[in-house]
Amino acid sequence: MIKDLRVQMIYRIILCCVSALAVLLTLGIFYAGQGPKDLTWEFLKYYTNLSNYFVFGVSVVVLADNVKRVFAGEKEGYNKKIRTFKFMTTVMILVTFLVYLILLGEPFTADFWRNIGNLSYHVFAPILFIFDYILFEEKKTISVFAPLYSLVIPLVYVCYAFILGAAIPNFEYPYFFLDVNKNNFGIGGYGGVMLWVLILVLVFTVLGYLLWLWNRFAKENGKWRFNFKNIVFLFNPPEAKQLEIEIPDEKEKQE
């Protein structure tokens, strides 16, 4: 992990600038090569947009604390603000990135790479935020329950989409897998949609625990270990023994 707070600050300034651009582009007010569009409420129905708003908000909070600590004379350290919420947002934007590239977007076409909106809120801002977590977050700081907490926001979003669909006549669902008017998996109505929701919940859970394992994978005393000490933060006493899985270095293997 990179402990230099000045390096973190520079990176996060870039992240906030890219994220701010992504947020502006989600509003549909301007696009490169096109005229301005009327601002409507519909930008609020997209999960992509909402996840980018979370990214921007979290990035600003973390950057503000980072700048404060640097100007206070600190040189090394890690983020100490909203750690669990930042973890949840990382899972959230990771799913935005992967679902768009795999299910919705066409990354192998020229139009995909010419669209500044797609690149900002589907690619650049998500990747920068994900790497902020990978590069700069302190190890062994996330509870084993954090990946489950990460399911809350997506499930609330699904309920939000259903409410909009029920309340607004001729509502255009933002994604085919949430559209109760389509035959998803050959099942009409909410049945097919709920099957998609189950699949996406499993995806969220797997990605969340992979990210959690990354947070537990640290190098200590020259050896890489999966550290599972105090994984709950509620029930483990301070003297609890540390469960570790060691991965020997290449030098040790050769010896």
PDB file of C-alpha atoms in Angstrom:
ATOM      1  CA  MET A   1       0.000   0.000   0.000  1.00  0.00           C
ATOM      2  CA  ILE A   2       1.134   3.541  -0.758  1.00  0.00           C
ATOM      3  CA  LYS A   3       1.339   5.469   2.512  1.00  0.00           C
ATOM      4  CA  ASP A   4       2.583   8.804   1.150  1.00  0.00           C
ATOM      5  CA  LEU A   5      -0.243  11.263   1.820  1.00  0.00           C
ATOM      6  CA  ARG A   6       1.006  13.701  -0.811  1.00  0.00           C
ATOM      7  CA  VAL A   7       0.857  11.029  -3.513  1.00  0.00           C
ATOM      8  CA  GLN A   8      -2.637  10.130  -2.330  1.00  0.00           C
ATOM      9  CA  MET A   9      -3.668  13.787  -2.439  1.00  0.00           C
ATOM     10  CA  ILE A  10      -2.472  14.302  -6.023  1.00  0.00           C
ATOM     11  CA  TYR A  11      -4.194  11.120  -7.162  1.00  0.00           C
ATOM     12  CA  ARG A  12      -7.433  12.095  -5.430  1.00  0.00           C
ATOM     13  CA  ILE A  13      -7.425  15.569  -6.943  1.00  0.00           C
ATOM     14  CA  ILE A  14      -7.322  13.918 -10.380  1.00  0.00           C
ATOM     15  CA  LEU A  15     -10.036  11.477  -9.296  1.00  0.00           C
ATOM     16  CA  CYS A  16     -12.313  14.292  -8.098  1.00  0.00           C
ATOM     17  CA  CYS A  17     -11.848  16.228 -11.359  1.00  0.00           C
ATOM     18  CA  VAL A  18     -12.684  13.192 -13.504  1.00  0.00           C
ATOM     19  CA  SER A  19     -15.591  12.269 -11.226  1.00  0.00           C
ATOM     20  CA  ALA A  20     -16.947  15.827 -11.358  1.00  0.00           C
ATOM     21  CA  LEU A  21     -16.864  15.688 -15.163  1.00  0.00           C
ATOM     22  CA  ALA A  22     -18.680  12.353 -15.073  1.00  0.00           C
ATOM     23  CA  VAL A  23     -21.376  13.803 -12.799  1.00  0.00           C
ATOM     24  CA  LEU A  24     -21.899  16.783 -15.104  1.00  0.00           C
ATOM     25  CA  LEU A  25     -22.179  14.529 -18.135  1.00  0.00           C
ATOM     26  CA  THR A  26     -24.806  12.332 -16.455  1.00  0.00           C
ATOM     27  CA  LEU A  27     -27.100  15.371 -16.349  1.00  0.00           C
ATOM     28  CA  GLY A  28     -27.310  15.341 -20.140  1.00  0.00           C
ATOM     29  CA  ILE A  29     -26.776  19.087 -20.345  1.00  0.00           C
ATOM     30  CA  PHE A  30     -23.858  18.951 -22.773  1.00  0.00           C
ATOM     31  CA  TYR A  31     -22.021  16.432 -24.907  1.00  0.00           C
ATOM     32  CA  ALA A  32     -19.016  16.779 -27.153  1.00  0.00           C
ATOM     33  CA  GLY A  33     -20.158  17.551 -30.683  1.00  0.00           C
ATOM     34  CA  GLN A  34     -23.813  17.952 -29.711  1.00  0.00           C
ATOM     35  CA  GLY A  35     -25.995  20.798 -28.558  1.00  0.00           C
ATOM     36  CA  PRO A  36     -27.293  21.133 -24.997  1.00  0.00           C
ATOM     37  CA  LYS A  37     -30.318  19.114 -23.956  1.00  0.00           C
ATOM     38  CA  ASP A  38     -33.158  20.082 -21.680  1.00  0.00           C
ATOM     39  CA  LEU A  39     -32.574  18.987 -18.110  1.00  0.00           C
ATOM     40  CA  THR A  40     -35.152  16.396 -17.008  1.00  0.00           C
ATOM     41  CA  TRP A  41     -35.511  14.191 -13.945  1.00  0.00           C
ATOM     42  CA  GLU A  42     -34.764  11.027 -15.928  1.00  0.00           C
ATOM     43  CA  PHE A  43     -31.039  11.127 -15.191  1.00  0.00           C
ATOM     44  CA  LEU A  44     -32.037  10.030 -11.663  1.00  0.00           C
ATOM     45  CA  LYS A  45     -33.432   6.696 -12.815  1.00  0.00           C
ATOM     46  CA  TYR A  46     -30.073   5.255 -13.908  1.00  0.00           C
ATOM     47  CA  TYR A  47     -27.988   3.185 -11.519  1.00  0.00           C
ATOM     48  CA  THR A  48     -24.866   4.312 -13.377  1.00  0.00           C
ATOM     49  CA  ASN A  49     -25.595   7.936 -12.580  1.00  0.00           C
ATOM     50  CA  LEU A  50     -26.447   7.309  -8.939  1.00  0.00           C
ATOM     51  CA  SER A  51     -23.302   5.242  -8.415  1.00  0.00           C
ATOM     52  CA  ASN A  52     -21.220   8.067  -9.888  1.00  0.00           C
ATOM     53  CA  TYR A  53     -22.833  10.545  -7.486  1.00  0.00           C
ATOM     54  CA  PHE A  54     -21.798   8.301  -4.597  1.00  0.00           C
ATOM     55  CA  VAL A  55     -18.266   8.136  -6.024  1.00  0.00           C
ATOM     56  CA  PHE A  56     -18.019  11.906  -6.274  1.00  0.00           C
ATOM     57  CA  GLY A  57     -19.371  12.486  -2.766  1.00  0.00           C
ATOM     58  CA  VAL A  58     -17.072   9.929  -1.151  1.00  0.00           C
ATOM     59  CA  SER A  59     -14.067  11.181  -3.156  1.00  0.00           C
ATOM     60  CA  VAL A  60     -14.628  14.761  -2.005  1.00  0.00           C
ATOM     61  CA  VAL A  61     -14.892  13.731   1.666  1.00  0.00           C
ATOM     62  CA  VAL A  62     -11.742  11.602   1.491  1.00  0.00           C
ATOM     63  CA  LEU A  63      -9.795  14.256  -0.445  1.00  0.00           C
ATOM     64  CA  ALA A  64     -10.788  17.006   2.000  1.00  0.00           C
ATOM     65  CA  ASP A  65      -9.456  14.969   4.928  1.00  0.00           C
ATOM     66  CA  ASN A  66      -6.340  14.075   2.924  1.00  0.00           C
ATOM     67  CA  VAL A  67      -5.579  17.745   2.174  1.00  0.00           C
ATOM     68  CA  LYS A  68      -6.198  18.720   5.792  1.00  0.00           C
ATOM     69  CA  ARG A  69      -3.716  16.123   7.033  1.00  0.00           C
ATOM     70  CA  VAL A  70      -1.055  17.078   4.488  1.00  0.00           C
ATOM     71  CA  PHE A  71      -1.261  20.765   5.418  1.00  0.00           C
ATOM     72  CA  ALA A  72      -1.132  19.752   9.084  1.00  0.00           C
ATOM     73  CA  GLY A  73       2.302  18.285   8.420  1.00  0.00           C
ATOM     74  CA  GLU A  74       1.461  14.581   8.133  1.00  0.00           C
ATOM     75  CA  LYS A  75       3.514  12.737   5.533  1.00  0.00           C
ATOM     76  CA  GLU A  76       2.327   9.148   5.757  1.00  0.00           C
ATOM     77  CA  GLY A  77      -0.888   7.391   6.639  1.00  0.00           C
ATOM     78  CA  TYR A  78      -4.143   6.057   5.297  1.00  0.00           C
ATOM     79  CA  ASN A  79      -7.672   7.271   4.865  1.00  0.00           C
ATOM     80  CA  LYS A  80      -9.647   7.163   8.124  1.00  0.00           C
ATOM     81  CA  LYS A  81     -12.954   8.602   6.902  1.00  0.00           C
ATOM     82  CA  ILE A  82     -16.115   6.614   6.046  1.00  0.00           C
ATOM     83  CA  ARG A  83     -14.081   3.458   5.405  1.00  0.00           C
ATOM     84  CA  THR A  84     -17.027   1.055   5.276  1.00  0.00           C
ATOM     85  CA  PHE A  85     -19.093   3.418   3.134  1.00  0.00           C
ATOM     86  CA  LYS A  86     -16.141   3.845   0.771  1.00  0.00           C
ATOM     87  CA  PHE A  87     -15.900   0.056   0.528  1.00  0.00           C
ATOM     88  CA  MET A  88     -19.625  -0.127  -0.293  1.00  0.00           C
ATOM     89  CA  THR A  89     -19.242   2.576  -2.947  1.00  0.00           C
ATOM     90  CA  THR A  90     -16.276   0.739  -4.469  1.00  0.00           C
ATOM     91  CA  VAL A  91     -18.372  -2.412  -4.880  1.00  0.00           C
ATOM     92  CA  MET A  92     -21.194  -0.279  -6.272  1.00  0.00           C
ATOM     93  CA  ILE A  93     -19.070   1.386  -8.973  1.00  0.00           C
ATOM     94  CA  LEU A  94     -17.243  -1.872  -9.730  1.00  0.00           C
ATOM     95  CA  VAL A  95     -20.592  -3.415 -10.674  1.00  0.00           C
ATOM     96  CA  THR A  96     -21.419  -0.337 -12.785  1.00  0.00           C
ATOM     97  CA  PHE A  97     -18.147  -0.808 -14.646  1.00  0.00           C
ATOM     98  CA  LEU A  98     -18.507  -4.562 -15.198  1.00  0.00           C
ATOM     99  CA  VAL A  99     -22.240  -4.689 -15.984  1.00  0.00           C
ATOM    100  CA  TYR A 100     -21.930  -1.948 -18.583  1.00  0.00           C
ATOM    101  CA  LEU A 101     -18.917  -3.512 -20.283  1.00  0.00           C
ATOM    102  CA  ILE A 102     -20.388  -7.034 -20.264  1.00  0.00           C
ATOM    103  CA  LEU A 103     -24.160  -6.583 -20.651  1.00  0.00           C
ATOM    104  CA  LEU A 104     -24.960  -3.094 -21.893  1.00  0.00           C
ATOM    105  CA  GLY A 105     -22.081  -1.442 -23.699  1.00  0.00           C
ATOM    106  CA  GLU A 106     -20.230  -2.273 -26.883  1.00  0.00           C
ATOM    107  CA  PRO A 107     -16.582  -1.708 -25.949  1.00  0.00           C
ATOM    108  CA  PHE A 108     -15.314  -3.208 -29.211  1.00  0.00           C
ATOM    109  CA  THR A 109     -16.919  -0.501 -31.337  1.00  0.00           C
ATOM    110  CA  ALA A 110     -15.446   2.875 -32.241  1.00  0.00           C
ATOM    111  CA  ASP A 111     -18.560   4.745 -31.066  1.00  0.00           C
ATOM    112  CA  PHE A 112     -18.053   3.500 -27.518  1.00  0.00           C
ATOM    113  CA  TRP A 113     -14.617   5.122 -27.316  1.00  0.00           C
ATOM    114  CA  ARG A 114     -15.739   8.337 -29.001  1.00  0.00           C
ATOM    115  CA  ASN A 115     -18.459   9.012 -26.423  1.00  0.00           C
ATOM    116  CA  ILE A 116     -16.972  11.151 -23.657  1.00  0.00           C
ATOM    117  CA  GLY A 117     -19.962  10.396 -21.438  1.00  0.00           C
ATOM    118  CA  ASN A 118     -19.487   6.643 -21.625  1.00  0.00           C
ATOM    119  CA  LEU A 119     -15.775   6.961 -21.012  1.00  0.00           C
ATOM    120  CA  SER A 120     -16.133   9.265 -18.024  1.00  0.00           C
ATOM    121  CA  TYR A 121     -18.881   7.603 -15.980  1.00  0.00           C
ATOM    122  CA  HIS A 122     -18.534   3.999 -17.191  1.00  0.00           C
ATOM    123  CA  VAL A 123     -14.756   3.685 -17.470  1.00  0.00           C
ATOM    124  CA  PHE A 124     -12.464   6.447 -16.197  1.00  0.00           C
ATOM    125  CA  ALA A 125     -14.188   7.514 -12.972  1.00  0.00           C
ATOM    126  CA  PRO A 126     -14.940   3.906 -11.926  1.00  0.00           C
ATOM    127  CA  ILE A 127     -11.393   2.699 -12.619  1.00  0.00           C
ATOM    128  CA  LEU A 128      -9.803   5.635 -10.797  1.00  0.00           C
ATOM    129  CA  PHE A 129     -12.039   5.097  -7.760  1.00  0.00           C
ATOM    130  CA  ILE A 130     -11.431   1.342  -7.683  1.00  0.00           C
ATOM    131  CA  PHE A 131      -7.670   1.866  -7.829  1.00  0.00           C
ATOM    132  CA  ASP A 132      -7.922   4.486  -5.097  1.00  0.00           C
ATOM    133  CA  TYR A 133      -9.240   1.725  -2.862  1.00  0.00           C
ATOM    134  CA  ILE A 134      -6.699  -0.856  -4.019  1.00  0.00           C
ATOM    135  CA  LEU A 135      -3.672   1.429  -3.733  1.00  0.00           C
ATOM    136  CA  PHE A 136      -4.370   3.624  -0.731  1.00  0.00           C
ATOM    137  CA  GLU A 137      -6.715   1.914   1.749  1.00  0.00           C
ATOM    138  CA  GLU A 138      -5.217   0.472   4.907  1.00  0.00           C
ATOM    139  CA  LYS A 139      -5.273  -3.300   5.220  1.00  0.00           C
ATOM    140  CA  LYS A 140      -7.319  -5.203   7.816  1.00  0.00           C
ATOM    141  CA  THR A 141      -9.803  -2.372   8.334  1.00  0.00           C
ATOM    142  CA  ILE A 142     -13.013  -3.782   6.852  1.00  0.00           C
ATOM    143  CA  SER A 143     -15.527  -5.956   8.679  1.00  0.00           C
ATOM    144  CA  VAL A 144     -16.546  -9.316   7.253  1.00  0.00           C
ATOM    145  CA  PHE A 145     -20.093  -7.915   7.054  1.00  0.00           C
ATOM    146  CA  ALA A 146     -19.121  -5.029   4.742  1.00  0.00           C
ATOM    147  CA  PRO A 147     -19.799  -6.986   1.500  1.00  0.00           C
ATOM    148  CA  LEU A 148     -23.305  -7.706   2.810  1.00  0.00           C
ATOM    149  CA  TYR A 149     -23.810  -4.021   3.633  1.00  0.00           C
ATOM    150  CA  SER A 150     -22.898  -3.364  -0.005  1.00  0.00           C
ATOM    151  CA  LEU A 151     -26.135  -5.077  -1.078  1.00  0.00           C
ATOM    152  CA  VAL A 152     -28.311  -2.477   0.626  1.00  0.00           C
ATOM    153  CA  ILE A 153     -27.966   0.352  -1.918  1.00  0.00           C
ATOM    154  CA  PRO A 154     -28.530  -1.841  -5.025  1.00  0.00           C
ATOM    155  CA  LEU A 155     -31.598  -3.470  -3.477  1.00  0.00           C
ATOM    156  CA  VAL A 156     -33.003  -0.060  -2.555  1.00  0.00           C
ATOM    157  CA  TYR A 157     -32.395   0.971  -6.176  1.00  0.00           C
ATOM    158  CA  VAL A 158     -34.354  -2.057  -7.456  1.00  0.00           C
ATOM    159  CA  CYS A 159     -37.299  -1.092  -5.232  1.00  0.00           C
ATOM    160  CA  TYR A 160     -36.968   2.502  -6.478  1.00  0.00           C
ATOM    161  CA  ALA A 161     -37.132   1.320 -10.112  1.00  0.00           C
ATOM    162  CA  PHE A 162     -40.202  -0.809  -9.368  1.00  0.00           C
ATOM    163  CA  ILE A 163     -41.948   2.130  -7.679  1.00  0.00           C
ATOM    164  CA  LEU A 164     -41.241   4.380 -10.663  1.00  0.00           C
ATOM    165  CA  GLY A 165     -42.520   1.700 -13.023  1.00  0.00           C
ATOM    166  CA  ALA A 166     -45.732   1.292 -11.074  1.00  0.00           C
ATOM    167  CA  ALA A 167     -46.356   4.998 -10.556  1.00  0.00           C
ATOM    168  CA  ILE A 168     -45.513   6.443 -13.997  1.00  0.00           C
ATOM    169  CA  PRO A 169     -47.592   5.475 -17.045  1.00  0.00           C
ATOM    170  CA  ASN A 170     -45.539   4.085 -19.947  1.00  0.00           C
ATOM    171  CA  PHE A 171     -42.402   4.242 -17.834  1.00  0.00           C
ATOM    172  CA  GLU A 172     -39.249   3.312 -19.739  1.00  0.00           C
ATOM    173  CA  TYR A 173     -37.163   1.088 -17.517  1.00  0.00           C
ATOM    174  CA  PRO A 174     -33.493   2.075 -17.535  1.00  0.00           C
ATOM    175  CA  TYR A 175     -32.222  -1.505 -18.028  1.00  0.00           C
ATOM    176  CA  PHE A 176     -33.674  -4.542 -19.782  1.00  0.00           C
ATOM    177  CA  PHE A 177     -33.075  -6.766 -16.746  1.00  0.00           C
ATOM    178  CA  LEU A 178     -35.365  -4.546 -14.644  1.00  0.00           C
ATOM    179  CA  ASP A 179     -38.084  -4.231 -17.285  1.00  0.00           C
ATOM    180  CA  VAL A 180     -41.161  -6.141 -16.090  1.00  0.00           C
ATOM    181  CA  ASN A 181     -42.652  -5.766 -19.582  1.00  0.00           C
ATOM    182  CA  LYS A 182     -39.999  -8.034 -21.126  1.00  0.00           C
ATOM    183  CA  ASN A 183     -39.739 -11.813 -21.037  1.00  0.00           C
ATOM    184  CA  ASN A 184     -36.480 -12.174 -19.127  1.00  0.00           C
ATOM    185  CA  PHE A 185     -35.327 -15.817 -19.214  1.00  0.00           C
ATOM    186  CA  GLY A 186     -38.635 -16.590 -20.891  1.00  0.00           C
ATOM    187  CA  ILE A 187     -40.496 -15.531 -17.748  1.00  0.00           C
ATOM    188  CA  GLY A 188     -42.748 -12.505 -18.016  1.00  0.00           C
ATOM    189  CA  GLY A 189     -43.319  -9.807 -15.444  1.00  0.00           C
ATOM    190  CA  TYR A 190     -41.615  -9.644 -12.076  1.00  0.00           C
ATOM    191  CA  GLY A 191     -40.558 -13.306 -12.134  1.00  0.00           C
ATOM    192  CA  GLY A 192     -37.898 -12.825 -14.809  1.00  0.00           C
ATOM    193  CA  VAL A 193     -36.756  -9.563 -13.259  1.00  0.00           C
ATOM    194  CA  MET A 194     -36.370 -11.156  -9.826  1.00  0.00           C
ATOM    195  CA  LEU A 195     -34.229 -13.890 -11.359  1.00  0.00           C
ATOM    196  CA  TRP A 196     -31.962 -11.174 -12.752  1.00  0.00           C
ATOM    197  CA  VAL A 197     -31.930  -9.482  -9.351  1.00  0.00           C
ATOM    198  CA  LEU A 198     -30.866 -12.749  -7.719  1.00  0.00           C
ATOM    199  CA  ILE A 199     -28.023 -13.134 -10.219  1.00  0.00           C
ATOM    200  CA  LEU A 200     -26.874  -9.553  -9.641  1.00  0.00           C
ATOM    201  CA  VAL A 201     -27.058  -9.995  -5.850  1.00  0.00           C
ATOM    202  CA  LEU A 202     -24.756 -13.005  -6.197  1.00  0.00           C
ATOM    203  CA  VAL A 203     -22.413 -10.943  -8.384  1.00  0.00           C
ATOM    204  CA  PHE A 204     -22.382  -8.116  -5.822  1.00  0.00           C
ATOM    205  CA  THR A 205     -21.680 -10.578  -3.019  1.00  0.00           C
ATOM    206  CA  VAL A 206     -18.827 -12.334  -4.829  1.00  0.00           C
ATOM    207  CA  LEU A 207     -17.197  -9.054  -5.875  1.00  0.00           C
ATOM    208  CA  GLY A 208     -17.640  -7.676  -2.372  1.00  0.00           C
ATOM    209  CA  TYR A 209     -15.901 -10.612  -0.743  1.00  0.00           C
ATOM    210  CA  LEU A 210     -13.109 -10.588  -3.328  1.00  0.00           C
ATOM    211  CA  LEU A 211     -12.509  -6.947  -2.442  1.00  0.00           C
ATOM    212  CA  TRP A 212     -12.734  -7.838   1.255  1.00  0.00           C
ATOM    213  CA  LEU A 213     -10.092 -10.555   0.754  1.00  0.00           C
ATOM    214  CA  TRP A 214      -7.870  -7.960  -0.907  1.00  0.00           C
ATOM    215  CA  ASN A 215      -8.210  -5.834   2.210  1.00  0.00           C
ATOM    216  CA  ARG A 216      -7.078  -8.856   4.259  1.00  0.00           C
ATOM    217  CA  PHE A 217      -4.122  -9.731   1.992  1.00  0.00           C
ATOM    218  CA  ALA A 218      -1.074  -7.974   3.396  1.00  0.00           C
ATOM    219  CA  LYS A 219       2.685  -8.385   3.571  1.00  0.00           C
ATOM    220  CA  GLU A 220       3.965  -8.747   7.122  1.00  0.00           C
ATOM    221  CA  ASN A 221       7.516  -9.635   8.153  1.00  0.00           C
ATOM    222  CA  GLY A 222       8.450 -10.280   4.541  1.00  0.00           C
ATOM    223  CA  LYS A 223       5.603 -12.713   3.918  1.00  0.00           C
ATOM    224  CA  TRP A 224       2.236 -12.281   2.228  1.00  0.00           C
ATOM    225  CA  ARG A 225      -0.612 -13.335   4.491  1.00  0.00           C
ATOM    226  CA  PHE A 226      -4.375 -13.439   4.509  1.00  0.00           C
ATOM    227  CA  ASN A 227      -5.029 -11.891   7.899  1.00  0.00           C
ATOM    228  CA  PHE A 228      -8.355 -12.700   9.508  1.00  0.00           C
ATOM    229  CA  LYS A 229      -7.813 -11.132  12.918  1.00  0.00           C
ATOM    230  CA  ASN A 230     -10.784  -9.216  14.331  1.00  0.00           C
ATOM    231  CA  ILE A 231     -12.805  -9.697  11.157  1.00  0.00           C
ATOM    232  CA  VAL A 232     -16.040  -8.796  12.959  1.00  0.00           C
ATOM    233  CA  PHE A 233     -14.786  -5.920  15.145  1.00  0.00           C
ATOM    234  CA  LEU A 234     -17.597  -6.643  17.599  1.00  0.00           C
ATOM    235  CA  PHE A 235     -17.060 -10.011  19.203  1.00  0.00           C
ATOM    236  CA  ASN A 236     -13.332 -10.678  18.957  1.00  0.00           C
ATOM    237  CA  PRO A 237     -11.396  -9.662  22.072  1.00  0.00           C
ATOM    238  CA  PRO A 238      -8.104  -7.794  21.568  1.00  0.00           C
ATOM    239  CA  GLU A 239      -6.127 -10.876  22.623  1.00  0.00           C
ATOM    240  CA  ALA A 240      -7.810 -13.064  19.983  1.00  0.00           C
ATOM    241  CA  LYS A 241      -5.351 -15.178  18.093  1.00  0.00           C
ATOM    242  CA  GLN A 242      -4.533 -14.233  14.542  1.00  0.00           C
ATOM    243  CA  LEU A 243      -5.468 -16.682  11.793  1.00  0.00           C
ATOM    244  CA  GLU A 244      -3.055 -16.326   8.901  1.00  0.00           C
ATOM    245  CA  ILE A 245      -2.397 -18.086   5.634  1.00  0.00           C
ATOM    246  CA  GLU A 246       1.185 -17.535   4.546  1.00  0.00           C
ATOM    247  CA  ILE A 247       2.350 -17.396   0.951  1.00  0.00           C
ATOM    248  CA  PRO A 248       6.134 -17.815   0.774  1.00  0.00           C
ATOM    249  CA  ASP A 249       8.183 -15.429  -1.334  1.00  0.00           C
ATOM    250  CA  GLU A 250       9.851 -16.643  -4.511  1.00  0.00           C
ATOM    251  CA  LYS A 251      13.259 -16.556  -2.786  1.00  0.00           C
ATOM    252  CA  GLU A 252      12.037 -18.964  -0.118  1.00  0.00           C
ATOM    253  CA  LYS A 253      10.657 -21.312  -2.772  1.00  0.00           C
ATOM    254  CA  GLN A 254      14.047 -21.420  -4.492  1.00  0.00           C
ATOM    255  CA  GLU A 255      15.818 -22.182  -1.222  1.00  0.00           C
TER     256      GLU A 255
END
